[in-house]
Amino acid sequence: MSTIQQRFDAIVIGAGFAGIYALYKLHRELGLSVRCFEKGGGVGGTWFWNRYPGARTDTETRVYRYSFDKEIYDGWDWRSRFANQPEVLAYLRSITKHYELDEHITLNTFIKSAVYDEGAREWIVTTSNGDVYACTYLVSAIGVLSKLHIPDIPHRDKFRGAVVHTGTWPEALTLDDKRVGVIGTGSTGVQLISAAAKAAHHVTVFQRSAQYCVPAGDDLVGEQEIADYRENFDKVWDGIRDTRVACGFPESIVPTFSVSAEEREKVFEDNWKIGTGFRFMFGTFGDIASNEDANKEATNFIEKKIHEIVTDPETARKLIPDQLYAKRPISINGYYEIYNQANVSLVSLKETDIVEFTEDGVRTADGQEHQLDVLAFATGFETIVGSFKDVEIRGLDGVELQQHWKDEATSYMGVATANFPNFFMVPGPKSVFCNIPPGIEAQLDWIGELIRKARSEAATAILVTPDAERDWTQLCDTYAAYTLLPKVKSWIFGANVPGAKSQTLFYFGGLNGYRQAWSDLSQNSFKGFVFDSGK
Ligand code: NA7
């Protein structure tokens, strides 16, 4: 074994939203020695890599942030209701700077492996350039959506233009006056398509499945809204933590069919105007994501909008999804309108798939060549489990994490897994499905408590019992089955990539339910976790 260069109490892998808060929590609050390794050339994670034109959050800026840092919040100019990629990145950079975290982050360093040494009760962590470190606690913050999914299209080397994936967008690549092809119409694709429609000479949208796209709403936040929010900061965040998807709007518990058809139409119309897909799904009625008939009411409304907006009936037909409204809801302003522009055309891949690259573009099965300067894959990611594929993580008895997950990606509380002592994933599989930053904060706050307890009891290893992991897995499956979400193929169930099986990757009991589950555990000596002193 190579020489260990340095020992830390904790190593954090990744410096995105989760890694930065892990570093803050473990170093600033718990006083541990911590080193964070980040493969990118800067902090930001998702927001470092996803620099494609149009990239922005579709959760309101005021809640797409940490709640712990009121200091920066007070001085922050957040007039954009939906922060764009440079704004989110600037925010995260300001956090690492303000809280003096940068000196604990090593950039441009990929962690190749982490192997648990049972004798020494420490993790041996090796970087891609062969440096070796040891730590007691290992925190993986490598991202939910960081492993790119790139479909294999024949003869790629023939194409003379640029081929990119939105998840590694080259900083210098602009779309001005270019002929741009976009494959994929998820949240990313629609943002890129909208930006490209403004700048490019021509945009060809290659759509496999049409999705339901709801306007995002006003772009700017008013002065009064900012003032109110600042004044009620703590109260607002308490409220957000007590909701399911934690996106900062009131969630409805009203059943769709408990109101008249006219009232229903008004609720949909009002929410269409206010905006965001999450609000449309969870703020209109309480059963859109769980009752097929209710879901159909919502989709009928969106279909009607598509017909009203899109002037060419054939294009409108292609844009209407043939599935339930049960993927991750999309928010985007003016999306259907761009299909009325002369510089945008739509190809339905269900009707004619791409068969190959040519020198000048791609050819579809109908024989047509689509001439392109840039082909952008907005084809998504291999959710959670995929993120771990490039890192070898070995726990007790040398068992590798992917092996542990060969039947199903399991965890206890979405953060830990049996046979991997002192290893925490933020988030891991079966983690809470909600707005990312408050979800991450909940997880790390409780991980911090687990570590505090271990240290106070001189326990050298925090383990998870297989029973606890099995029970959590079953609970997550039960919650998922209450929803319509498993009924369509999407990244939420990891079913978006060829050959991958659909499995429950999230806890759908809401952030409120998730926090309650942790709180209950803490009242019960963290049942399911074992604090082992090795004696
Ligand atoms: P998504 O939501 O997984 O969307 C990927 C899109 O790419 C979707 O339209 C897919 O169609 C399409 N896709 C995937 N593979 C192919 C192939 N082989 N051919 C054609 N089209 C394909 O990823 P996003 O990046 O948009 O969003 C991920 C999350 O990131 C997002 O929800 C935010 O939370 C941030 P399909 O629907 O599978 O038929």
Coordinates of C-alpha atoms and ligand atoms in Angstrom, one line a residue:
M1 CA 0.0 0.0 0.0
S2 CA 1.2 3.5 -0.8
T3 CA 2.2 5.8 2.1
I4 CA -0.6 7.7 3.7
Q5 CA 0.2 11.4 3.1
Q6 CA -2.1 12.9 5.7
R7 CA -4.9 11.9 8.1
F8 CA -8.1 13.8 8.5
D9 CA -11.1 13.3 10.8
A10 CA -13.3 13.5 7.6
I11 CA -12.9 13.5 3.9
V12 CA -15.7 14.9 1.7
I13 CA -15.9 14.0 -1.9
G14 CA -17.3 16.8 -4.1
A15 CA -17.8 20.5 -3.5
G16 CA -21.3 21.1 -4.7
F17 CA -24.2 22.1 -2.5
A18 CA -23.9 19.0 -0.4
G19 CA -20.1 18.9 -0.2
I20 CA -19.8 22.6 0.8
Y21 CA -22.4 22.2 3.6
A22 CA -20.7 18.9 4.7
L23 CA -17.4 20.9 5.0
Y24 CA -19.2 23.7 6.9
K25 CA -21.0 21.3 9.2
L26 CA -18.1 19.0 10.0
H27 CA -15.3 21.6 10.2
R28 CA -16.9 24.8 11.3
E29 CA -19.6 23.4 13.6
L30 CA -18.1 20.1 14.8
G31 CA -14.5 21.3 14.7
L32 CA -13.2 18.2 12.8
S33 CA -10.2 18.3 10.5
V34 CA -11.7 18.0 7.1
R35 CA -10.4 17.9 3.5
C36 CA -12.8 18.2 0.6
F37 CA -11.7 16.9 -2.8
E38 CA -13.4 18.2 -6.0
K39 CA -12.8 16.9 -9.5
G40 CA -13.7 20.2 -11.1
G41 CA -11.6 23.3 -11.4
G42 CA -13.9 25.2 -9.0
V43 CA -16.5 24.7 -6.4
G44 CA -20.2 24.4 -7.4
G45 CA -20.7 20.8 -8.5
T46 CA -23.7 20.7 -10.8
W47 CA -23.5 24.4 -11.1
F48 CA -19.9 24.3 -12.1
W49 CA -20.4 21.8 -14.9
N50 CA -23.9 22.6 -16.3
R51 CA -22.9 25.9 -18.1
Y52 CA -25.2 25.4 -21.1
P53 CA -27.0 28.5 -22.4
G54 CA -30.3 28.9 -20.5
A55 CA -29.2 26.9 -17.4
R56 CA -31.0 28.1 -14.3
T57 CA -32.8 26.8 -11.3
D58 CA -36.5 26.4 -11.6
T59 CA -37.0 26.5 -7.8
E60 CA -37.2 30.1 -6.5
T61 CA -33.9 31.6 -5.6
R62 CA -35.0 32.5 -2.1
V63 CA -35.4 28.7 -1.3
Y64 CA -32.7 27.4 -3.7
R65 CA -30.1 28.2 -1.2
Y66 CA -28.9 27.2 2.3
S67 CA -31.0 28.3 5.2
F68 CA -28.0 28.3 7.6
D69 CA -26.3 31.4 6.2
K70 CA -28.5 34.3 7.0
E71 CA -25.3 36.5 6.9
I72 CA -24.8 36.1 3.2
Y73 CA -28.5 36.1 2.6
D74 CA -28.9 39.6 4.1
G75 CA -26.3 41.1 1.7
W76 CA -27.3 39.1 -1.3
D77 CA -28.9 40.7 -4.3
W78 CA -31.4 38.1 -5.5
R79 CA -33.7 40.0 -7.8
S80 CA -33.8 37.0 -10.2
R81 CA -36.7 34.8 -9.1
F82 CA -34.9 31.9 -10.7
A83 CA -31.1 32.3 -10.4
N84 CA -29.2 31.4 -13.5
Q85 CA -26.1 29.2 -13.5
P86 CA -23.6 32.1 -13.0
E87 CA -25.7 33.4 -10.2
V88 CA -26.0 30.1 -8.4
L89 CA -22.3 29.5 -8.9
A90 CA -21.4 33.0 -7.6
Y91 CA -23.6 32.3 -4.5
L92 CA -21.8 29.0 -3.8
R93 CA -18.4 30.7 -4.2
S94 CA -19.4 33.4 -1.9
I95 CA -20.3 30.8 0.8
T96 CA -16.9 29.0 0.6
K97 CA -15.2 32.4 0.7
H98 CA -17.2 33.9 3.5
Y99 CA -17.0 30.9 5.7
E100 CA -13.3 30.4 4.9
L101 CA -13.8 26.9 3.4
D102 CA -11.7 27.3 0.3
E103 CA -8.5 26.5 2.1
H104 CA -9.9 23.0 2.9
I105 CA -10.9 22.2 -0.7
T106 CA -8.5 20.6 -3.1
L107 CA -9.7 21.2 -6.7
N108 CA -9.0 19.3 -9.9
T109 CA -8.7 16.1 -7.9
F110 CA -10.8 13.0 -8.6
I111 CA -11.2 10.4 -5.9
K112 CA -10.5 7.0 -7.5
S113 CA -11.1 4.7 -4.5
A114 CA -12.0 4.6 -0.9
V115 CA -11.3 1.4 1.0
Y116 CA -12.2 0.7 4.6
D117 CA -9.3 -0.6 6.7
E118 CA -11.1 -2.7 9.4
G119 CA -8.1 -3.0 11.6
A120 CA -7.3 0.8 11.8
R121 CA -11.0 1.7 11.5
E122 CA -10.3 4.3 8.9
W123 CA -10.9 4.9 5.2
I124 CA -8.0 4.9 2.8
V125 CA -8.7 7.3 0.1
T126 CA -6.7 7.4 -3.2
T127 CA -6.8 10.2 -5.7
S128 CA -6.4 9.7 -9.5
N129 CA -2.9 10.9 -9.3
G130 CA -2.0 8.3 -6.7
D131 CA -2.0 10.4 -3.5
V132 CA -3.3 8.5 -0.5
Y133 CA -5.1 9.9 2.5
A134 CA -6.8 8.4 5.5
C135 CA -9.9 9.5 7.4
T136 CA -12.3 8.3 10.0
Y137 CA -15.5 9.6 8.3
L138 CA -16.0 9.5 4.6
V139 CA -18.8 11.7 3.2
S140 CA -19.7 11.2 -0.5
A141 CA -21.3 14.4 -2.0
I142 CA -20.8 13.3 -5.6
G143 CA -24.2 14.4 -6.8
V144 CA -27.5 12.9 -7.7
L145 CA -27.1 13.7 -11.4
S146 CA -23.4 13.7 -12.2
K147 CA -22.8 10.7 -14.4
L148 CA -23.7 11.7 -18.0
H149 CA -26.0 9.6 -20.1
I150 CA -24.9 9.9 -23.7
P151 CA -26.7 7.7 -26.3
D152 CA -24.6 5.9 -28.7
I153 CA -25.3 7.2 -32.2
P154 CA -23.3 5.5 -35.0
H155 CA -20.5 7.3 -37.0
R156 CA -19.9 10.1 -34.5
D157 CA -16.4 10.6 -35.7
K158 CA -17.7 11.6 -39.2
F159 CA -19.5 14.7 -37.9
R160 CA -17.5 17.9 -38.5
G161 CA -19.4 20.0 -36.0
A162 CA -19.3 20.1 -32.2
V163 CA -20.9 17.3 -30.1
V164 CA -21.5 18.3 -26.5
H165 CA -23.5 17.1 -23.4
T166 CA -25.2 19.8 -21.4
G167 CA -23.5 18.4 -18.2
T168 CA -20.0 19.3 -19.5
W169 CA -20.8 22.3 -21.6
P170 CA -17.6 24.0 -22.9
E171 CA -17.4 27.5 -21.5
A172 CA -16.4 29.0 -24.9
L173 CA -19.2 27.4 -26.9
T174 CA -21.9 29.8 -27.9
L175 CA -24.9 29.1 -30.2
D176 CA -25.0 32.5 -32.0
D177 CA -26.1 32.1 -35.6
K178 CA -25.4 28.3 -35.5
R179 CA -27.5 25.4 -36.7
V180 CA -28.1 23.6 -33.4
G181 CA -29.6 20.2 -32.7
V182 CA -30.8 19.3 -29.2
I183 CA -31.6 15.8 -28.3
G184 CA -33.8 15.6 -25.1
T185 CA -36.7 17.6 -23.8
G186 CA -36.4 17.2 -20.0
S187 CA -35.8 20.2 -17.7
T188 CA -32.4 20.7 -19.2
G189 CA -33.4 20.3 -22.8
V190 CA -36.2 22.8 -22.7
Q191 CA -33.9 25.4 -21.1
L192 CA -31.3 24.9 -23.8
I193 CA -33.9 24.9 -26.6
S194 CA -35.4 28.1 -25.3
A195 CA -32.0 29.9 -25.1
A196 CA -31.0 28.5 -28.5
A197 CA -34.2 29.6 -30.1
K198 CA -33.2 33.2 -29.2
A199 CA -29.7 33.0 -30.5
A200 CA -29.2 30.3 -33.1
H201 CA -29.7 30.4 -36.8
H202 CA -31.9 27.3 -36.5
V203 CA -32.8 24.9 -33.8
T204 CA -33.8 21.3 -34.5
V205 CA -35.4 19.7 -31.5
F206 CA -35.1 15.9 -31.4
Q207 CA -37.8 14.9 -29.0
R208 CA -38.3 11.3 -27.8
S209 CA -41.0 11.8 -25.3
A210 CA -43.0 15.0 -25.1
Q211 CA -43.3 16.4 -21.6
Y212 CA -45.7 18.7 -19.8
C213 CA -44.2 22.1 -19.6
V214 CA -45.6 24.7 -17.3
P215 CA -44.5 28.4 -17.3
A216 CA -42.0 29.3 -14.5
G217 CA -43.6 32.7 -13.8
D218 CA -42.3 36.2 -13.2
D219 CA -38.6 36.5 -13.7
L220 CA -38.0 39.2 -11.1
V221 CA -38.8 39.4 -7.4
G222 CA -40.3 42.7 -6.2
E223 CA -38.6 44.9 -3.5
Q224 CA -41.5 44.3 -1.1
E225 CA -41.3 40.6 -1.5
I226 CA -37.6 40.7 -0.7
A227 CA -38.2 42.9 2.4
D228 CA -41.0 40.6 3.7
Y229 CA -38.9 37.6 3.2
R230 CA -35.9 39.0 4.9
E231 CA -37.9 40.1 7.9
N232 CA -39.6 36.6 8.2
F233 CA -36.5 34.5 7.3
D234 CA -36.7 32.0 10.2
K235 CA -40.4 31.7 10.1
V236 CA -40.4 31.2 6.3
W237 CA -37.8 28.5 6.5
D238 CA -39.6 26.7 9.4
G239 CA -42.6 26.6 7.1
I240 CA -40.6 25.3 4.1
R241 CA -39.2 22.5 6.3
D242 CA -42.7 21.5 7.2
T243 CA -43.8 20.8 3.6
R244 CA -43.3 17.8 1.3
V245 CA -41.4 19.2 -1.7
A246 CA -40.0 22.2 0.2
C247 CA -40.2 24.6 -2.8
G248 CA -41.6 27.5 -0.9
F249 CA -45.3 27.5 -2.0
P250 CA -48.3 26.2 -0.1
E251 CA -48.9 22.6 -1.0
S252 CA -52.5 21.6 -1.6
I253 CA -54.4 18.9 0.2
V254 CA -57.6 19.6 -1.6
P255 CA -58.7 16.6 -3.7
T256 CA -59.2 17.4 -7.4
F257 CA -62.7 16.2 -7.6
S258 CA -63.9 17.9 -4.4
V259 CA -64.4 21.1 -6.3
S260 CA -66.6 21.9 -9.3
A261 CA -65.3 21.7 -12.9
E262 CA -65.3 25.5 -13.1
E263 CA -63.4 25.9 -9.8
R264 CA -60.9 23.3 -11.0
E265 CA -60.3 25.1 -14.2
K266 CA -59.8 28.4 -12.3
V267 CA -57.2 26.7 -9.9
F268 CA -55.3 25.4 -12.9
E269 CA -55.5 28.7 -14.7
D270 CA -54.3 30.7 -11.7
N271 CA -51.4 28.3 -11.1
W272 CA -50.5 28.3 -14.8
K273 CA -50.2 32.1 -14.4
I274 CA -48.2 32.1 -11.2
G275 CA -45.9 29.4 -12.5
T276 CA -43.6 26.5 -11.8
G277 CA -44.2 22.9 -12.6
F278 CA -43.8 21.8 -9.0
R279 CA -46.5 24.2 -7.9
F280 CA -48.7 23.0 -10.7
M281 CA -48.3 19.4 -9.6
F282 CA -48.3 19.9 -5.8
G283 CA -49.9 23.3 -5.2
T284 CA -53.1 23.0 -7.3
F285 CA -54.6 19.8 -5.8
G286 CA -53.3 17.3 -3.3
D287 CA -53.8 14.2 -5.6
I288 CA -52.4 15.2 -9.0
A289 CA -49.3 13.0 -8.4
S290 CA -51.3 10.1 -6.9
N291 CA -54.6 9.7 -8.6
E292 CA -54.8 8.9 -12.3
D293 CA -58.1 10.7 -12.9
A294 CA -56.9 13.8 -11.1
N295 CA -53.7 13.6 -13.1
K296 CA -55.7 13.5 -16.3
E297 CA -57.5 16.7 -15.4
A298 CA -54.2 18.4 -15.1
T299 CA -52.9 17.0 -18.4
N300 CA -56.2 17.9 -20.2
F301 CA -55.6 21.5 -19.1
I302 CA -52.0 21.6 -20.3
E303 CA -53.0 19.9 -23.6
K304 CA -55.6 22.6 -24.1
K305 CA -52.8 25.2 -23.6
I306 CA -50.6 23.6 -26.2
H307 CA -53.4 23.7 -28.8
E308 CA -54.1 27.3 -27.9
I309 CA -50.4 28.4 -28.2
V310 CA -48.9 26.3 -31.0
T311 CA -50.3 27.4 -34.4
D312 CA -49.3 24.4 -36.5
P313 CA -51.7 21.5 -35.5
E314 CA -49.2 18.9 -36.5
T315 CA -46.5 20.4 -34.2
A316 CA -49.0 20.7 -31.4
R317 CA -49.9 17.0 -31.8
K318 CA -46.2 16.0 -31.5
L319 CA -45.8 18.2 -28.4
I320 CA -48.6 16.5 -26.5
P321 CA -47.3 13.8 -24.2
D322 CA -48.9 10.4 -24.3
Q323 CA -48.0 9.6 -20.7
L324 CA -49.2 10.6 -17.2
Y325 CA -47.9 13.8 -15.7
A326 CA -45.5 11.9 -13.4
K327 CA -42.0 12.8 -14.4
R328 CA -40.1 15.6 -12.6
P329 CA -42.3 18.6 -13.4
I330 CA -40.8 21.1 -15.8
S331 CA -41.0 24.9 -15.5
I332 CA -40.1 27.1 -18.4
N333 CA -41.5 30.3 -19.7
G334 CA -42.6 30.6 -23.3
Y335 CA -41.7 27.1 -24.3
Y336 CA -44.6 26.1 -26.5
E337 CA -44.5 29.6 -28.1
I338 CA -41.0 29.0 -29.7
Y339 CA -42.5 26.3 -31.9
N340 CA -44.2 29.1 -33.8
Q341 CA -40.8 30.6 -34.7
A342 CA -39.5 30.0 -38.2
N343 CA -36.0 29.1 -36.8
V344 CA -37.3 26.1 -34.7
S345 CA -38.3 22.7 -36.0
L346 CA -39.4 19.6 -34.1
V347 CA -38.6 16.0 -35.0
S348 CA -40.4 13.3 -33.1
L349 CA -37.9 10.5 -32.6
K350 CA -40.8 8.2 -31.8
E351 CA -41.9 8.6 -35.4
T352 CA -38.4 8.8 -37.0
D353 CA -35.4 8.1 -34.8
I354 CA -31.8 9.3 -35.5
V355 CA -29.9 6.5 -37.2
E356 CA -26.5 8.0 -37.7
F357 CA -24.2 11.0 -37.7
T358 CA -23.2 12.4 -41.1
E359 CA -20.4 14.8 -42.0
D360 CA -22.9 17.7 -41.7
G361 CA -25.3 16.6 -39.1
V362 CA -27.5 13.6 -38.3
R363 CA -29.8 11.4 -40.4
T364 CA -33.1 10.2 -39.2
A365 CA -34.9 7.0 -40.2
D366 CA -37.0 8.7 -42.8
G367 CA -33.8 9.4 -44.7
Q368 CA -33.7 13.2 -44.0
E369 CA -30.3 14.7 -43.1
H370 CA -30.6 17.5 -40.5
Q371 CA -27.7 19.9 -41.0
L372 CA -26.0 21.0 -37.8
D373 CA -23.0 22.9 -36.5
V374 CA -23.6 21.8 -32.9
L375 CA -25.4 18.7 -31.6
A376 CA -26.2 18.9 -27.9
F377 CA -27.1 15.9 -25.9
A378 CA -29.6 17.0 -23.2
T379 CA -30.1 13.3 -22.5
G380 CA -29.7 13.3 -18.7
F381 CA -27.8 11.4 -16.2
E382 CA -27.6 8.0 -14.5
T383 CA -29.2 8.9 -11.2
I384 CA -27.3 8.4 -7.9
V385 CA -26.1 4.9 -8.4
G386 CA -24.4 6.0 -11.7
S387 CA -22.5 8.7 -9.8
F388 CA -20.8 6.0 -7.7
K389 CA -19.8 3.9 -10.8
D390 CA -16.5 5.7 -11.2
V391 CA -15.4 5.5 -7.6
E392 CA -14.4 2.2 -6.1
I393 CA -15.8 2.1 -2.5
R394 CA -15.1 -1.0 -0.5
G395 CA -16.5 -1.5 3.0
L396 CA -16.3 -4.5 5.4
D397 CA -14.8 -7.7 4.0
G398 CA -13.7 -5.7 0.9
V399 CA -17.3 -5.7 -0.5
E400 CA -17.7 -3.0 -3.2
L401 CA -20.7 -0.7 -3.1
Q402 CA -22.0 -1.6 -6.5
Q403 CA -21.9 -5.2 -5.4
H404 CA -23.8 -4.4 -2.3
W405 CA -26.4 -2.7 -4.5
K406 CA -26.5 -5.5 -7.1
D407 CA -30.2 -6.3 -6.4
E408 CA -31.3 -2.9 -5.4
A409 CA -29.7 0.4 -4.4
T410 CA -30.5 0.5 -0.7
S411 CA -29.7 2.7 2.3
Y412 CA -30.8 3.6 5.8
M413 CA -32.3 7.1 6.0
G414 CA -30.9 7.8 2.5
V415 CA -27.4 8.4 4.0
A416 CA -25.8 5.2 5.2
T417 CA -25.6 1.6 4.3
A418 CA -24.8 -1.6 6.2
N419 CA -21.2 -2.9 6.1
F420 CA -19.8 0.6 5.2
P421 CA -18.9 2.0 8.6
N422 CA -18.5 5.8 9.0
F423 CA -19.6 6.3 5.4
F424 CA -22.2 8.8 4.6
M425 CA -23.8 9.7 1.3
V426 CA -25.4 13.0 0.7
P427 CA -27.6 12.1 -0.8
G428 CA -27.6 8.3 -1.2
P429 CA -30.3 6.2 -2.7
K430 CA -33.7 6.4 -0.9
S431 CA -33.0 9.9 0.1
V432 CA -35.7 12.5 0.5
F433 CA -37.3 13.7 -2.8
C434 CA -37.6 17.5 -2.4
N435 CA -35.9 20.8 -3.1
I436 CA -32.2 19.9 -2.9
P437 CA -30.7 22.5 -0.5
P438 CA -33.1 21.9 2.4
G439 CA -33.0 18.2 1.8
I440 CA -29.2 18.3 2.0
E441 CA -29.3 20.4 5.2
A442 CA -31.6 17.9 6.9
Q443 CA -29.3 15.0 6.1
L444 CA -26.1 16.7 7.1
D445 CA -27.6 18.1 10.3
W446 CA -28.4 14.6 11.4
I447 CA -25.2 13.1 10.2
G448 CA -23.5 15.8 12.4
E449 CA -25.6 14.5 15.3
L450 CA -24.6 10.9 14.6
I451 CA -20.9 11.9 14.7
R452 CA -21.4 14.0 17.8
K453 CA -22.9 11.0 19.5
A454 CA -20.2 8.6 18.4
R455 CA -17.5 11.0 19.6
S456 CA -19.2 11.5 23.0
E457 CA -19.4 7.8 23.5
A458 CA -15.8 7.1 22.2
A459 CA -17.4 5.0 19.4
T460 CA -15.0 4.5 16.5
A461 CA -17.4 3.1 14.0
I462 CA -21.0 4.1 13.1
L463 CA -22.7 1.2 11.4
V464 CA -26.2 0.5 10.1
T465 CA -28.0 -2.8 10.9
P466 CA -29.2 -4.8 7.8
D467 CA -32.7 -4.9 9.3
A468 CA -32.9 -1.1 9.5
E469 CA -31.7 -0.8 5.9
R470 CA -34.3 -3.4 4.8
D471 CA -37.1 -1.7 6.6
W472 CA -36.2 1.8 5.2
T473 CA -36.1 0.2 1.7
Q474 CA -39.5 -1.2 2.2
L475 CA -40.9 2.0 3.5
C476 CA -39.5 3.9 0.5
D477 CA -41.1 1.3 -1.9
T478 CA -44.4 1.7 0.0
Y479 CA -44.4 5.5 -0.3
A480 CA -43.4 5.3 -4.0
A481 CA -46.3 3.0 -4.7
Y482 CA -48.7 5.6 -3.4
T483 CA -47.6 7.9 -6.2
L484 CA -48.0 7.7 -10.0
L485 CA -44.3 8.4 -10.4
P486 CA -43.2 4.8 -10.9
K487 CA -45.7 4.4 -13.7
V488 CA -43.5 6.4 -16.2
K489 CA -39.9 5.9 -17.1
S490 CA -37.7 8.7 -15.7
W491 CA -34.5 9.4 -13.9
I492 CA -36.4 9.6 -10.6
F493 CA -36.5 5.7 -10.8
G494 CA -33.2 5.4 -12.7
A495 CA -35.2 4.0 -15.6
N496 CA -34.1 6.6 -18.1
V497 CA -31.0 4.7 -19.3
P498 CA -31.0 1.6 -21.5
G499 CA -30.7 -1.6 -19.5
A500 CA -31.3 0.0 -16.1
K501 CA -34.1 -1.4 -14.1
S502 CA -36.7 0.8 -12.5
Q503 CA -36.1 1.0 -8.7
T504 CA -37.1 3.3 -5.9
L505 CA -34.3 5.8 -5.5
F506 CA -36.1 8.4 -3.3
Y507 CA -38.1 8.6 -0.1
F508 CA -41.5 10.1 -1.1
G509 CA -42.7 10.9 2.4
G510 CA -41.8 14.5 2.0
L511 CA -39.2 16.7 3.7
N512 CA -41.5 17.1 6.7
G513 CA -41.9 13.3 7.0
Y514 CA -38.2 12.7 6.5
R515 CA -37.3 15.2 9.2
Q516 CA -39.9 13.7 11.5
A517 CA -38.4 10.3 10.9
W518 CA -34.9 11.6 12.0
S519 CA -36.4 13.3 15.0
D520 CA -38.2 10.1 16.0
L521 CA -34.9 8.2 15.6
S522 CA -33.0 10.7 17.8
Q523 CA -35.6 10.1 20.5
N524 CA -34.9 6.4 20.2
S525 CA -31.1 6.4 20.5
F526 CA -30.8 6.5 16.7
K527 CA -32.3 3.0 16.4
G528 CA -30.8 1.1 13.4
F529 CA -27.4 2.8 13.8
V530 CA -24.8 1.0 15.9
F531 CA -22.1 3.1 17.7
D532 CA -19.3 0.7 18.1
S533 CA -16.2 1.3 20.3
G534 CA -14.5 -1.8 19.2
K535 CA -14.1 -3.1 22.7
Ligands
NA7_1 P1 -33.9 14.1 -18.1 O1 -35.0 14.7 -17.4 O2 -33.5 12.7 -17.8 O3 -34.2 14.2 -19.7 C1 -33.5 13.6 -20.7 C2 -34.1 13.8 -22.0 O4 -33.3 13.1 -23.0 C3 -35.5 13.2 -22.1 O5 -36.3 14.0 -22.9 C4 -35.2 11.8 -22.7 O6 -36.3 11.3 -23.4 C5 -34.1 12.2 -23.7 N1 -33.3 11.1 -24.0 C6 -32.6 10.2 -23.2 N2 -32.0 9.3 -24.0 C7 -32.4 9.5 -25.2 C8 -32.1 8.9 -26.5 N3 -31.3 7.8 -26.5 N4 -32.6 9.4 -27.6 C9 -33.4 10.5 -27.5 N5 -33.7 11.1 -26.4 C10 -33.2 10.6 -25.3 O7 -32.6 14.9 -17.9 P2 -32.4 16.5 -17.7 O8 -31.0 16.8 -17.8 O9 -33.3 17.2 -18.6 O10 -32.9 16.7 -16.3 C11 -32.4 16.0 -15.2 C12 -32.6 16.8 -14.0 O11 -31.5 17.8 -13.8 C13 -33.8 17.7 -14.0 O12 -35.0 17.1 -13.7 C14 -33.4 18.8 -12.9 O13 -33.7 18.3 -11.6 C15 -32.0 18.9 -13.1 P3 -37.4 10.3 -22.6 O14 -38.2 11.2 -21.8 O15 -36.5 9.4 -21.8 O16 -38.1 9.6 -23.7

